[in-house]
Coordinates of C-alpha atoms in Angstrom, one line a residue:
X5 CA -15.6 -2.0 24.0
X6 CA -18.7 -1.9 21.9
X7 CA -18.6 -1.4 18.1
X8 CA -20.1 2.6 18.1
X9 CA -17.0 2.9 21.3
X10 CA -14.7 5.8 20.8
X11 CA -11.9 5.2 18.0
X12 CA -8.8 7.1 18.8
X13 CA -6.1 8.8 16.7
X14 CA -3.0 10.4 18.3
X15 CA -2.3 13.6 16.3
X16 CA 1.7 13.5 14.2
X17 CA 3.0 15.5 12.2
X18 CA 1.1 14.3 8.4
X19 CA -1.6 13.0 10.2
X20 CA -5.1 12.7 8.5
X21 CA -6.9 13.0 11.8
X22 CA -6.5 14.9 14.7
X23 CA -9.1 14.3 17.2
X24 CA -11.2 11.2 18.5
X25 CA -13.6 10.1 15.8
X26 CA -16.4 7.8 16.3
X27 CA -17.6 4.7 14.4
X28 CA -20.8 6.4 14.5
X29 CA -19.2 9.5 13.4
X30 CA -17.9 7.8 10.6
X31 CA -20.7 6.2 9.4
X32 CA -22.9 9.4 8.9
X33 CA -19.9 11.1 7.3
X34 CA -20.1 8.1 5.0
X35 CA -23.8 8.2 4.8
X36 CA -23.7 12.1 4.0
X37 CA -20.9 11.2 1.3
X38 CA -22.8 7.7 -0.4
X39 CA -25.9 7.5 1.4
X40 CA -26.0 3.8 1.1
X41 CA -26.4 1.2 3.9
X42 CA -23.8 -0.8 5.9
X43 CA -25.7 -4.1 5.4
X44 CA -23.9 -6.4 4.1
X45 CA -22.0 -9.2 6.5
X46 CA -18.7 -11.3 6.2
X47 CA -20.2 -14.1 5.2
X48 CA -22.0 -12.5 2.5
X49 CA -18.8 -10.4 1.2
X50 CA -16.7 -13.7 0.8
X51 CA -19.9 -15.7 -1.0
X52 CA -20.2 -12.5 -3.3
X53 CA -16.7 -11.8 -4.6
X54 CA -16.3 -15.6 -4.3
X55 CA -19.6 -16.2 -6.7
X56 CA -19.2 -13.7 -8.5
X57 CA -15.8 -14.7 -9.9
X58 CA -17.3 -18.4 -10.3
X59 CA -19.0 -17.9 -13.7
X60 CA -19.1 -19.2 -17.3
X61 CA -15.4 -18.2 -17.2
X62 CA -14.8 -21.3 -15.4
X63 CA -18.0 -23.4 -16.6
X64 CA -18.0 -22.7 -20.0
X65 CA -14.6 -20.5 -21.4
X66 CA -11.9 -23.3 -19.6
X67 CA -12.9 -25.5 -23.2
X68 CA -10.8 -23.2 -24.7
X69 CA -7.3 -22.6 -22.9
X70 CA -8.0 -26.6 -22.9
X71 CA -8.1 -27.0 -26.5
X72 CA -5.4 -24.8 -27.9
X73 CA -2.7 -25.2 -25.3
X74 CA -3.6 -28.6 -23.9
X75 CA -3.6 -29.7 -19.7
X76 CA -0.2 -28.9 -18.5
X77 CA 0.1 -25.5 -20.6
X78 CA -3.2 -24.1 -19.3
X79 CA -2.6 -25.5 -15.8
X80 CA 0.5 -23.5 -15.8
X81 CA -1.2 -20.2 -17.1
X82 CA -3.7 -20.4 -14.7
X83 CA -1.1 -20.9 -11.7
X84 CA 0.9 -17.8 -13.2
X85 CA -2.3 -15.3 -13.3
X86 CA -3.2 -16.3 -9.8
X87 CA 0.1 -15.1 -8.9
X88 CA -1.7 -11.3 -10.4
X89 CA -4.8 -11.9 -9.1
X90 CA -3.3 -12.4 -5.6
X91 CA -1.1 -8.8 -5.7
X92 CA -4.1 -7.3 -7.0
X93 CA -6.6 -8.4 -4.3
X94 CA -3.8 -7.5 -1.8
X95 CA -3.4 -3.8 -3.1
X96 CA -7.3 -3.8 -3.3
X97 CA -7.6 -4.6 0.6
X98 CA -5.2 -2.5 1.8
X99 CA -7.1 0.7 0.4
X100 CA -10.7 -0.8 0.7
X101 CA -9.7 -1.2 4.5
X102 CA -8.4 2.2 5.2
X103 CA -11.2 4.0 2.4
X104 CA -14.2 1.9 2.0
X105 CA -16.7 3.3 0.4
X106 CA -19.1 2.7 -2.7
X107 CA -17.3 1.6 -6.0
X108 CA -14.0 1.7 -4.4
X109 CA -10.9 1.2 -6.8
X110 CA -12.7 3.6 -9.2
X111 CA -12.1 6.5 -6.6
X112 CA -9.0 5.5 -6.0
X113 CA -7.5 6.4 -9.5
X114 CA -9.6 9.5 -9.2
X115 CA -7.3 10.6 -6.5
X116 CA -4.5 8.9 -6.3
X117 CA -3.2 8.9 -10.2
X118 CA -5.6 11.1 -12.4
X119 CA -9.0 12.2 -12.6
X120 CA -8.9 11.6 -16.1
X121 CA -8.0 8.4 -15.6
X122 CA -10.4 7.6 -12.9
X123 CA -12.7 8.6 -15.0
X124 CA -12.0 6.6 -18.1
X125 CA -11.1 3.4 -16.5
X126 CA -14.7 4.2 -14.3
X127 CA -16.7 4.7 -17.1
X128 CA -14.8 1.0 -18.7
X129 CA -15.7 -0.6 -15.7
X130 CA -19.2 0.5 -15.7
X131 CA -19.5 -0.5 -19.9
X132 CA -18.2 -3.6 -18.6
X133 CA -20.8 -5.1 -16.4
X134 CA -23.4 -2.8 -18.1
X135 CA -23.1 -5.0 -21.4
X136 CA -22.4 -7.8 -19.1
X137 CA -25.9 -8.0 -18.4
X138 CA -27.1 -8.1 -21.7
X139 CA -24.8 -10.8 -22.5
X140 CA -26.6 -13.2 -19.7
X141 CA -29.8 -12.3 -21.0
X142 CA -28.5 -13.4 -24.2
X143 CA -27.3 -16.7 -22.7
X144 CA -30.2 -17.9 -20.3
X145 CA -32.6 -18.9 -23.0
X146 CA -29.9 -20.9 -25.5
X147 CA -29.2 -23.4 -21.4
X148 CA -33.1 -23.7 -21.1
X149 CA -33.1 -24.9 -24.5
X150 CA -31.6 -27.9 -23.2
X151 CA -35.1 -29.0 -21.9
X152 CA -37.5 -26.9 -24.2
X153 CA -37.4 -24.8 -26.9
X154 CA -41.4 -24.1 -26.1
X155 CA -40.7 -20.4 -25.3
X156 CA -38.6 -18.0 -27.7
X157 CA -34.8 -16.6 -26.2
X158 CA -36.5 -12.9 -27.1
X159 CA -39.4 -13.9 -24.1
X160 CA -37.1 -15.2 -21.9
X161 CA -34.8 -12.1 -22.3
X162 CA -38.0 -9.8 -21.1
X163 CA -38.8 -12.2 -18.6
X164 CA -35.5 -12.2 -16.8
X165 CA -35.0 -8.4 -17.5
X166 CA -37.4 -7.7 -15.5
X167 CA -37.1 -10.4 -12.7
X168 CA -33.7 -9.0 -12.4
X169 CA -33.5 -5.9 -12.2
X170 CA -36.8 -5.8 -9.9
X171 CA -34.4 -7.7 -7.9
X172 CA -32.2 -5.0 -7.5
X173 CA -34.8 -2.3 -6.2
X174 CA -34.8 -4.4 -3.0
X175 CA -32.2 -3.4 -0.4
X176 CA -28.9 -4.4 -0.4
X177 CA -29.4 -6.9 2.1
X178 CA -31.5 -9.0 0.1
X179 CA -29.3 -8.9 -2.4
X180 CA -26.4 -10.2 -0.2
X181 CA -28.7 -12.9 1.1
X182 CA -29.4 -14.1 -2.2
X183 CA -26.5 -13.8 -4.0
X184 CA -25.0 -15.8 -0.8
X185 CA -26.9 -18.9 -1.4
X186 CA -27.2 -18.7 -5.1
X187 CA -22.9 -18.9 -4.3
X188 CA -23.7 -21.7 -2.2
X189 CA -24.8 -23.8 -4.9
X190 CA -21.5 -23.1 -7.0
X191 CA -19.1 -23.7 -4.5
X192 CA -20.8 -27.0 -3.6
X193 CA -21.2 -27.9 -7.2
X194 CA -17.5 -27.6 -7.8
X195 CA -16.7 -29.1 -4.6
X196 CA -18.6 -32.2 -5.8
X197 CA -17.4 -31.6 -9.0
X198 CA -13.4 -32.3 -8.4
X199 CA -14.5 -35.0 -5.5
X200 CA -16.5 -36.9 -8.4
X201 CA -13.0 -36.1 -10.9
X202 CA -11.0 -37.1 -8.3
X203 CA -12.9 -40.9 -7.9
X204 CA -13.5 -41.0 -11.8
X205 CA -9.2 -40.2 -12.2
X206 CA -8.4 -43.3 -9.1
X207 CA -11.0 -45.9 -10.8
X208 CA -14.5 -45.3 -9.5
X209 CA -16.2 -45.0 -12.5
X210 CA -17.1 -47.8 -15.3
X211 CA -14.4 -46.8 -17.7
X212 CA -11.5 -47.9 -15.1
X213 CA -9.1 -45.1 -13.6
X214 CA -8.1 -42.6 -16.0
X215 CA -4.6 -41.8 -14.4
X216 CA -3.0 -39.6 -16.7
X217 CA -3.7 -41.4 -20.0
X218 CA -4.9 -38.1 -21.8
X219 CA -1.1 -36.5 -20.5
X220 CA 0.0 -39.2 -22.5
X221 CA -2.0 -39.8 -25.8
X222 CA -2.7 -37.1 -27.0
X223 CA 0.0 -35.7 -24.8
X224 CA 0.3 -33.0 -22.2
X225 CA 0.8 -30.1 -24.7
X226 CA -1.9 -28.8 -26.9
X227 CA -1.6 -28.0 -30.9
X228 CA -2.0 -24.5 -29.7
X229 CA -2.7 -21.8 -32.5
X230 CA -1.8 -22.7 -36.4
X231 CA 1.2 -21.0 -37.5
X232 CA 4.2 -22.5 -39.3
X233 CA 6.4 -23.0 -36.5
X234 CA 5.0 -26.1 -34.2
X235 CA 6.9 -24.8 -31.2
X236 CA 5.4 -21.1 -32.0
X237 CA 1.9 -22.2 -32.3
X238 CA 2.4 -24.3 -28.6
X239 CA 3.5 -21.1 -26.7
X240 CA 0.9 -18.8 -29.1
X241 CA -2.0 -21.4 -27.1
X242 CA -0.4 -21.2 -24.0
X243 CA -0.6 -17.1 -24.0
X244 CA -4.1 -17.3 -25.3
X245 CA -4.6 -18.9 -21.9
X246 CA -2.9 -16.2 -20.4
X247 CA -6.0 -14.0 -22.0
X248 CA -8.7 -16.7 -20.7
X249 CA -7.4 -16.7 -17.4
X250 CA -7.4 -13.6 -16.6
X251 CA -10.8 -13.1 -18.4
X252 CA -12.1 -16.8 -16.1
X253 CA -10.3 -14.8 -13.0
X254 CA -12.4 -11.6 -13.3
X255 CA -14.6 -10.6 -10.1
X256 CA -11.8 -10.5 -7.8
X257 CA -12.2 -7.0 -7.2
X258 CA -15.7 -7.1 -6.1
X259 CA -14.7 -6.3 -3.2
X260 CA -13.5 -3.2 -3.3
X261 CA -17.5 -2.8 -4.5
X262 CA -18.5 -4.1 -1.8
X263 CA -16.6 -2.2 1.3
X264 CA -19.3 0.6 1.0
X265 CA -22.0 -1.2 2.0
X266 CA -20.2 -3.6 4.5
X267 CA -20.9 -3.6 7.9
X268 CA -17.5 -3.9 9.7
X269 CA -15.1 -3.2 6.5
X270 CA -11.8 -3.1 8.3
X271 CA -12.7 -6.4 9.7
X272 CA -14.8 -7.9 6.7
X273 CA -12.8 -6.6 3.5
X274 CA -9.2 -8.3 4.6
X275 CA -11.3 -11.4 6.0
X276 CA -13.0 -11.5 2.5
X277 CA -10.0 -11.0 0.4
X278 CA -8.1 -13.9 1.9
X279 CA -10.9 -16.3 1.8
X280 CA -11.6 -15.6 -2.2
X281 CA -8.6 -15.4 -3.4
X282 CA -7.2 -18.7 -1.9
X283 CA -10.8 -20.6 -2.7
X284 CA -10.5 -19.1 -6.1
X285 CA -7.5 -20.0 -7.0
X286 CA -8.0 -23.5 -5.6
X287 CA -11.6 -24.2 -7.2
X288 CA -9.9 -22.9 -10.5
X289 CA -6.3 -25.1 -10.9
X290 CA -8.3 -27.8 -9.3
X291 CA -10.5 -27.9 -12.0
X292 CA -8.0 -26.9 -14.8
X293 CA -6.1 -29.9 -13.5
X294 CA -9.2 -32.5 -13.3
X295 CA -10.3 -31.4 -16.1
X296 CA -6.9 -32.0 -18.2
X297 CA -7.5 -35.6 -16.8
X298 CA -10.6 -36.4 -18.3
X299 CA -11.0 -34.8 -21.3
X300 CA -8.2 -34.8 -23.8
X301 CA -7.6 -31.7 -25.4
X302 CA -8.5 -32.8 -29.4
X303 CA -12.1 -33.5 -27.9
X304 CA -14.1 -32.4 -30.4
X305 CA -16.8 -31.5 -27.9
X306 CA -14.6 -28.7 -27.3
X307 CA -15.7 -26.6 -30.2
X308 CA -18.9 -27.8 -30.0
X309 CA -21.7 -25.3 -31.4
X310 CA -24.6 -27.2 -31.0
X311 CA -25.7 -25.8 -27.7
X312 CA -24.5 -23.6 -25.5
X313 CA -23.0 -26.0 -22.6
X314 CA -22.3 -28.4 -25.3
X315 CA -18.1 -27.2 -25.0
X316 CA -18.3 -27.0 -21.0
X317 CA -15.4 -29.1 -19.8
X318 CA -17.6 -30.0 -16.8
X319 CA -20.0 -31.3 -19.1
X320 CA -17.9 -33.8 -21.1
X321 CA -15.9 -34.7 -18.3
X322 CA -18.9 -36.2 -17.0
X323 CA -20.1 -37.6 -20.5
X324 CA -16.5 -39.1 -21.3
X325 CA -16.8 -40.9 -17.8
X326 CA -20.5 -42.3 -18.3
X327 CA -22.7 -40.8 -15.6
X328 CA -26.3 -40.4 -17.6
X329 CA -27.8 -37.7 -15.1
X330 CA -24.7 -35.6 -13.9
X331 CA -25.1 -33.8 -17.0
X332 CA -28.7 -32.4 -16.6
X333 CA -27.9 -31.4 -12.8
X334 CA -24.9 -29.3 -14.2
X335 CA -26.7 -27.7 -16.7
X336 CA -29.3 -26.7 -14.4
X337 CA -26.2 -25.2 -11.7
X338 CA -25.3 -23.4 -15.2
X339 CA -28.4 -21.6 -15.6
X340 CA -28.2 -20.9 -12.0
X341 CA -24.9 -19.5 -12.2
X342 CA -26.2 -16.9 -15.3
X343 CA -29.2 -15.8 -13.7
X344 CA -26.5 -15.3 -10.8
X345 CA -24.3 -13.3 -12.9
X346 CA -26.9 -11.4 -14.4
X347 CA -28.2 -10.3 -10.4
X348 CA -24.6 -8.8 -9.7
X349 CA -23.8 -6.9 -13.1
X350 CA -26.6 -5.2 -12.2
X351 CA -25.5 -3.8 -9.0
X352 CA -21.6 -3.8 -9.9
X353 CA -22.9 -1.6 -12.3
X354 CA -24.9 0.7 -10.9
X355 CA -22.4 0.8 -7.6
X356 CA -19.8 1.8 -10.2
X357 CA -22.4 4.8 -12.0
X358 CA -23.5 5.8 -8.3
X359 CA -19.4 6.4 -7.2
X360 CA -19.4 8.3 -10.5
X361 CA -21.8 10.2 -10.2
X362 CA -20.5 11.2 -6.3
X363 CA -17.0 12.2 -8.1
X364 CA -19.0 14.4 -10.5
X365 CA -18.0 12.1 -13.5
X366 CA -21.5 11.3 -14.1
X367 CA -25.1 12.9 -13.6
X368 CA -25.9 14.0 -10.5
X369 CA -29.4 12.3 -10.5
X370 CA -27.2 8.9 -10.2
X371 CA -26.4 9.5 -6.8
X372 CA -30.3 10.0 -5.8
X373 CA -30.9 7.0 -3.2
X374 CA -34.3 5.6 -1.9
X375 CA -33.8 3.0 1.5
X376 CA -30.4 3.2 0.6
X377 CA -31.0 2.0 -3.3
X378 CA -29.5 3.8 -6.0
X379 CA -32.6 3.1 -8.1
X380 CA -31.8 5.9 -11.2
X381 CA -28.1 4.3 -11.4
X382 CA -30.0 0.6 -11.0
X383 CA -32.4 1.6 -13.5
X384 CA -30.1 3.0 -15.7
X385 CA -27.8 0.7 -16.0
X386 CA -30.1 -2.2 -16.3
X387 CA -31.4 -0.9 -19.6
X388 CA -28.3 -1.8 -21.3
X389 CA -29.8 -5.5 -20.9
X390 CA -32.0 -4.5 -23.8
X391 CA -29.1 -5.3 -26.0
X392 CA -29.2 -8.5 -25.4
X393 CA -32.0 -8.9 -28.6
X394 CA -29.0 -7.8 -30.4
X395 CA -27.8 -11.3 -30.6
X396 CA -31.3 -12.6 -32.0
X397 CA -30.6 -11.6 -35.7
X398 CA -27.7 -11.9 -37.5
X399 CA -27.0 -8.4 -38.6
X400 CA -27.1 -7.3 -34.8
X401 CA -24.9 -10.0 -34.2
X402 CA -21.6 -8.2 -35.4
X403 CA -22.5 -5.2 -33.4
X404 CA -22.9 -7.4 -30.3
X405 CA -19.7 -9.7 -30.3
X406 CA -17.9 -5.8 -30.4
X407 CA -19.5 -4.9 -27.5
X408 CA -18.9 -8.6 -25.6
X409 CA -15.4 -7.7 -26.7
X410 CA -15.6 -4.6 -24.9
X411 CA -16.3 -6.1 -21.9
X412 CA -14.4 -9.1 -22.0
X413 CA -11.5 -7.0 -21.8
X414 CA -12.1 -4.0 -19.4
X415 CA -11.3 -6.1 -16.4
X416 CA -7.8 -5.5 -17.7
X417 CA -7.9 -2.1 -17.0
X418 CA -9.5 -2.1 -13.3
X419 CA -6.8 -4.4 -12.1
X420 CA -3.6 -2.7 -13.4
X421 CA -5.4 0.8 -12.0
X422 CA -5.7 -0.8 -8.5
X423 CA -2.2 -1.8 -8.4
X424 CA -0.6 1.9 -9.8
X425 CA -3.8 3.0 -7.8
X426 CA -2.0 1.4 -4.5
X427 CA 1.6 2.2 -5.7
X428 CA 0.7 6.1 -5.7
X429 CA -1.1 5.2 -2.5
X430 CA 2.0 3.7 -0.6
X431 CA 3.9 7.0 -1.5
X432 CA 1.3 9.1 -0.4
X433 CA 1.0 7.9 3.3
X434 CA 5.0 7.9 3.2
X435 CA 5.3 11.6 2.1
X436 CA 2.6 12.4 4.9
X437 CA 5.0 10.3 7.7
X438 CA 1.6 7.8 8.0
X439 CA 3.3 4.2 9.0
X440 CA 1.7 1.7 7.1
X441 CA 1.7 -1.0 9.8
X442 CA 0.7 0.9 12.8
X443 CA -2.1 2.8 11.6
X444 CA -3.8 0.9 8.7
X445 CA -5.9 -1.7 9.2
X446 CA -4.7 -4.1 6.9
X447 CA -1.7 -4.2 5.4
X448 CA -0.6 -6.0 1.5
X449 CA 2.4 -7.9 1.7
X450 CA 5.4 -7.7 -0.7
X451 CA 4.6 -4.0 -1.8
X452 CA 5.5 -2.2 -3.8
X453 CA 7.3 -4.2 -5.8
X454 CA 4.2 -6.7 -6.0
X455 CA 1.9 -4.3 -7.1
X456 CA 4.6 -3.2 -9.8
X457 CA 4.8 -6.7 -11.2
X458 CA 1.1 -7.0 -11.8
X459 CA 1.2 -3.7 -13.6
X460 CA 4.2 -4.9 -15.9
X461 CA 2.3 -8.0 -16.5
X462 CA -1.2 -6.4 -17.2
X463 CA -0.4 -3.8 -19.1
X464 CA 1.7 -6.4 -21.3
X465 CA -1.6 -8.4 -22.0
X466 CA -3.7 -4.9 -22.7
X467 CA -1.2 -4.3 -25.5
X468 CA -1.1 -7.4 -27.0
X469 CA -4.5 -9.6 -25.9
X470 CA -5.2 -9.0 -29.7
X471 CA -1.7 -11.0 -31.1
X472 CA -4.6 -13.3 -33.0
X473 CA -5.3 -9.9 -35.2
X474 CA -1.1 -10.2 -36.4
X475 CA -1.2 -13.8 -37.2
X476 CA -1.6 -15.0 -40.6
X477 CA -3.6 -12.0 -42.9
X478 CA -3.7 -8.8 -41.1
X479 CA -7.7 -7.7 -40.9
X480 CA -8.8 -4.0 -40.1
X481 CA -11.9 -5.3 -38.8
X482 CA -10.3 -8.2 -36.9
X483 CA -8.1 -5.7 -35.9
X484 CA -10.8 -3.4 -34.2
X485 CA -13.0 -6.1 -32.6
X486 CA -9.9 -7.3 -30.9
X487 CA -8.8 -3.7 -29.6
X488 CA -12.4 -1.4 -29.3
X489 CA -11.9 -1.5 -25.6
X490 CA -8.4 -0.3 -26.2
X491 CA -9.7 2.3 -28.2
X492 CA -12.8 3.0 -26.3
X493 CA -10.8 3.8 -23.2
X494 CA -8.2 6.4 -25.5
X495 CA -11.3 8.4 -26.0
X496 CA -12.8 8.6 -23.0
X497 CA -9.4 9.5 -21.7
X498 CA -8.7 12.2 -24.3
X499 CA -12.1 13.5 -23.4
X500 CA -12.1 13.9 -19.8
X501 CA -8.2 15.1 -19.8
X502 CA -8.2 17.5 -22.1
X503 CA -12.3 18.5 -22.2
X504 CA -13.9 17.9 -19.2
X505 CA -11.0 18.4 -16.5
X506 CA -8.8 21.1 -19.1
X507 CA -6.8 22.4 -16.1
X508 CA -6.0 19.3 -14.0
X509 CA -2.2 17.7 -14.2
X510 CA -2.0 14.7 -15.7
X511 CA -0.7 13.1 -12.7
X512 CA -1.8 14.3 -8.9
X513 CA 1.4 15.6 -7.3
X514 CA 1.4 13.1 -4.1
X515 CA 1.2 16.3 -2.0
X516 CA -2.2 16.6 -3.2
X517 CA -3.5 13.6 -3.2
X518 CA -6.9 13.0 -1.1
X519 CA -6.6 10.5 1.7
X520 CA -8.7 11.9 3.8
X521 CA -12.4 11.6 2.5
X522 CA -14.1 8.3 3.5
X523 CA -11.0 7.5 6.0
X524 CA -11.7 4.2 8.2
X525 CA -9.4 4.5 11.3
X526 CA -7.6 2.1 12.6
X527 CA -8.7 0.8 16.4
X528 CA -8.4 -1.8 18.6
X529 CA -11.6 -2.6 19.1
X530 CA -12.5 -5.8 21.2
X531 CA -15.8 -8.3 20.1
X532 CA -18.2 -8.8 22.4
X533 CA -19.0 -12.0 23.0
X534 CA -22.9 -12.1 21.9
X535 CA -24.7 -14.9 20.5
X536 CA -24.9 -13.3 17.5
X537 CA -21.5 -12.7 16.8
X538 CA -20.9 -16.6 17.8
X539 CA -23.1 -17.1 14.8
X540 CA -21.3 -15.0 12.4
X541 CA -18.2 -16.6 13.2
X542 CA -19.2 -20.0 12.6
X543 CA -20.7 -18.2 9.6
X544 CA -17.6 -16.7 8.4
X545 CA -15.9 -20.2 9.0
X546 CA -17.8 -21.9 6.6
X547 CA -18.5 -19.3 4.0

């Protein structure tokens, strides 16, 4: 049966539809409702989510967890937030499957908990990568300075501003080609990266085999944060790497981004949510663990300052095992990986404005598409780049680290949204007699209880991410840097409940709840066997 073949629904009592729908059919409805184009493949979805997660939180911010709670204590956090990451990616595909469309897991708090809280968390999410951007433009000059300080950062800030978000004029096709071999390049470089660890740990490099000396001397647990109380101080570092992890694991939930411009999304988005998650979480402890065995955690390297990859575990792993031009190649994968992230917090967050603006949360002129481009929400949201020059003096400097602080922690809100998102879902397709594993496409395992457990855990760090602030002398400034995007997201709440949608219950009775606009239904379609599909196969085996 071809791909545009009749997909068939028999009408029950609480179903959502009640009469033969085709793909085709679908795919207009979906046009009419995002007007964005289905061009994105599998292999392209995976190398996406998968590069887009792979980022100076794993690069560059892994010197810290390293540091302050030493090798076994960070290996351990990072194991336990995987165990989140992974309920979250399943509650994500199990939605994105049934309702892809554009900016997913925004929509889905829209209907399925609150509009208010849709919105909020939306608006977050959109802040989030928004300012993201200006913090890679901030970034890229201080890595070329590593081989010339010819040009000024504020040039190479307006060069790559516009390279980039040119870029993302082009259709999304282009984008997923790029971004796929840009992703490439990471996933090979850390490939190579823990096969070079692994040689320099058994002996293959000049120093002898470094076993597990650094587990020994300085030991396996790190000095963690200064307090009185040595024990206190141990588990204070090891939940600051609780807070890095989950910052390092952010870019899971791409995505759910992604399904609206996905070709095949109740084939691609479970396929893509497997494959990331479990290279993820591999590439990541892999490299916490390496890492722990090459570098001890008193390195002072660590808190190096005097460039920007100066700290980058990578980068003294290599250095501490005595391999002279390693250390150039990664820098140059770094810059790669920043111009990278730069590309995709462009279109995160204009996909994030766009689905906005379809809800009516933002400006209608946001959902205005040329070939498929959102160019006003592209446009738009690039701008924010522009605050990148912030970081170029020192008085725009305080103003900037508030707003990285912003961002740094809004991730936290998407992912505990997706799971309550998914809980409210779950209940939903019950109350309308919808089974779950006969007529969804994909279907999370361990829920609903895994999907609470992610929620207890998350909403745990939102509330206390900040426990640095109560250490020691309490500071009101401290104090606010460390919870603005608590803050920011009370406001925007308050706003849009009890403003901008004055009538509206604070939580959608499950009665009401919309799971019917954007519906994927489940078929059993066959493949074809075509050439073509041979060659996404063997695409979607290595990627």
């Amino acid at each position: 049966m071809s791909e545009n073949s009749v997909l068939s629904c028999e009408k029950k009592s609480g179903d959502i539809l009640d009469h033969e729908v085709s793909l085709e059919e679908v795919d207009q409805e979906d046009k009419r409702n995002t007007n964005v184009e289905r061009s994105l493949k599998s292999r392209h979805m995976s190398m996406i989510a998968l590069g887009g997660t792979i980022g100076t939180g794993l690069f560059i911010s892994t010197s810290v967890p390293l540091n302050e709670a030493g090798p076994v204590n960070s290996l351990i956090a990072y194991i336990f937030i995987a165990s989140v990451v992974y309920s979250v990616a399943q509650s994500l595909g199990e939605m994105a499957t049934y309702i892809p469309i554009a900016g997913s897991f925004t929509v889905f708090t829209s209907r399925f908990i609150s509009p208010s809280l849709g919105a909020a968390s939306g608006w977050l999410y959109w802040f989030c990568w928004a300012i993201g951007f200006a913090i890679e433009l901030s970034i890229i000059g201080q890595i070329i300075e590593y081989w010339t300080s010819a040009v000024p950062n504020a040039a190479w800030i307006a060069i790559f501003f516009v390279l980039l978000t040119v870029a993302n004029l082009f259709p999304v096709k282009y984008y997923g080609e790029i971004e796929f071999w840009i992703s490439s390049i990471k996933v090979i470089t850390i490939m190579g990266w823990i096969l070079y660890a692994l040689i320099m740990v058994c002996g293959g490099g000049k120093y002898g085999a470094f076993g597990f000396r650094y587990w020994k001397n300085p030991g396996p647990w790190g000095d963690g944060i200064l307090v009185d109380n040595k024990n206190t101080g141990r588990f204070l570092g090891w939940f600051s790497s609780l807070i890095n992890a989950i910052f390092s694991y952010q870019g899971t939930e791409l995505v759910g981004v992604l399904a609206g411009e996905c070709e095949n999304p109740r084939k691609t988005v479970p396929s893509a949510i497997k494959k990331v998650f479990y290279r993820i979480v591999i590439f990541f402890i892999l490299s916490i663990f390496f890492m722990g065995l090459l570098v001890p955690y008193n390195d002072p390297k660590l808190n190096s300052d005097s460039s920007y990859i100066a700290s980058s575990p990578f980068v003294i792993a290599i250095q501490n095992s005595g391999t002279p031009v390693l250390p150039g190649i990664m820098n140059a994968v770094i810059l790669t990986t920043i111009i990278s992230a730069g590309n995709s917090d462009i279109y995160i967050a204009s996909r994030t404005l766009y689905a906005l603006a379809n809800d009516n949360l933002a400006p209608r002129i946001f959902t205005l598409t040329i070939n498929g481009i959102p160019y006003y929400s592209v446009l738009f949201s690039s701008l924010w780049g522009l605050l990148g020059y912030l970081s170029l003096s020192a008085k725009g400097l305080v103003g900037f680290n508030w707003l990285v602080n912003i961002s740094a922690t809004s991730g936290l809100f998407a992912w505990v949204f997706i799971s309550f998102s998914h809980i409210r879902f779950i209940k939903g397709l019950k109350l309308k007699g919808i089974d779950r594993s006969e007529e969804l496409p994909f279907v999370a395992s361990g829920m609903p209880i895994y999907a609470w457990y992610s929620v207890a855990v998350i909403t745990f760090l939102i509330f206390f991410q900040g426990y640095a602030v109560f250490v020691g002398s309490f500071s009101v400034a401290d104090f606010f840097a460390a919870y603005i995007s608590n803050i920011f997201f009370v406001i925007l709440f308050v706003f849009f409940q009890f403003v901008w949608f004055k009538n509206t219950k604070l939580l959608i009775p499950l009665e009401e709840m919309d799971l019917k606009t954007g519906i994927m239904p489940f078929s059993n379609l066959k493949n074809t066997n075509s050439d073509k599909q041979k060659i996404e196969k063997l695409w979607n085996i290595i990627a």
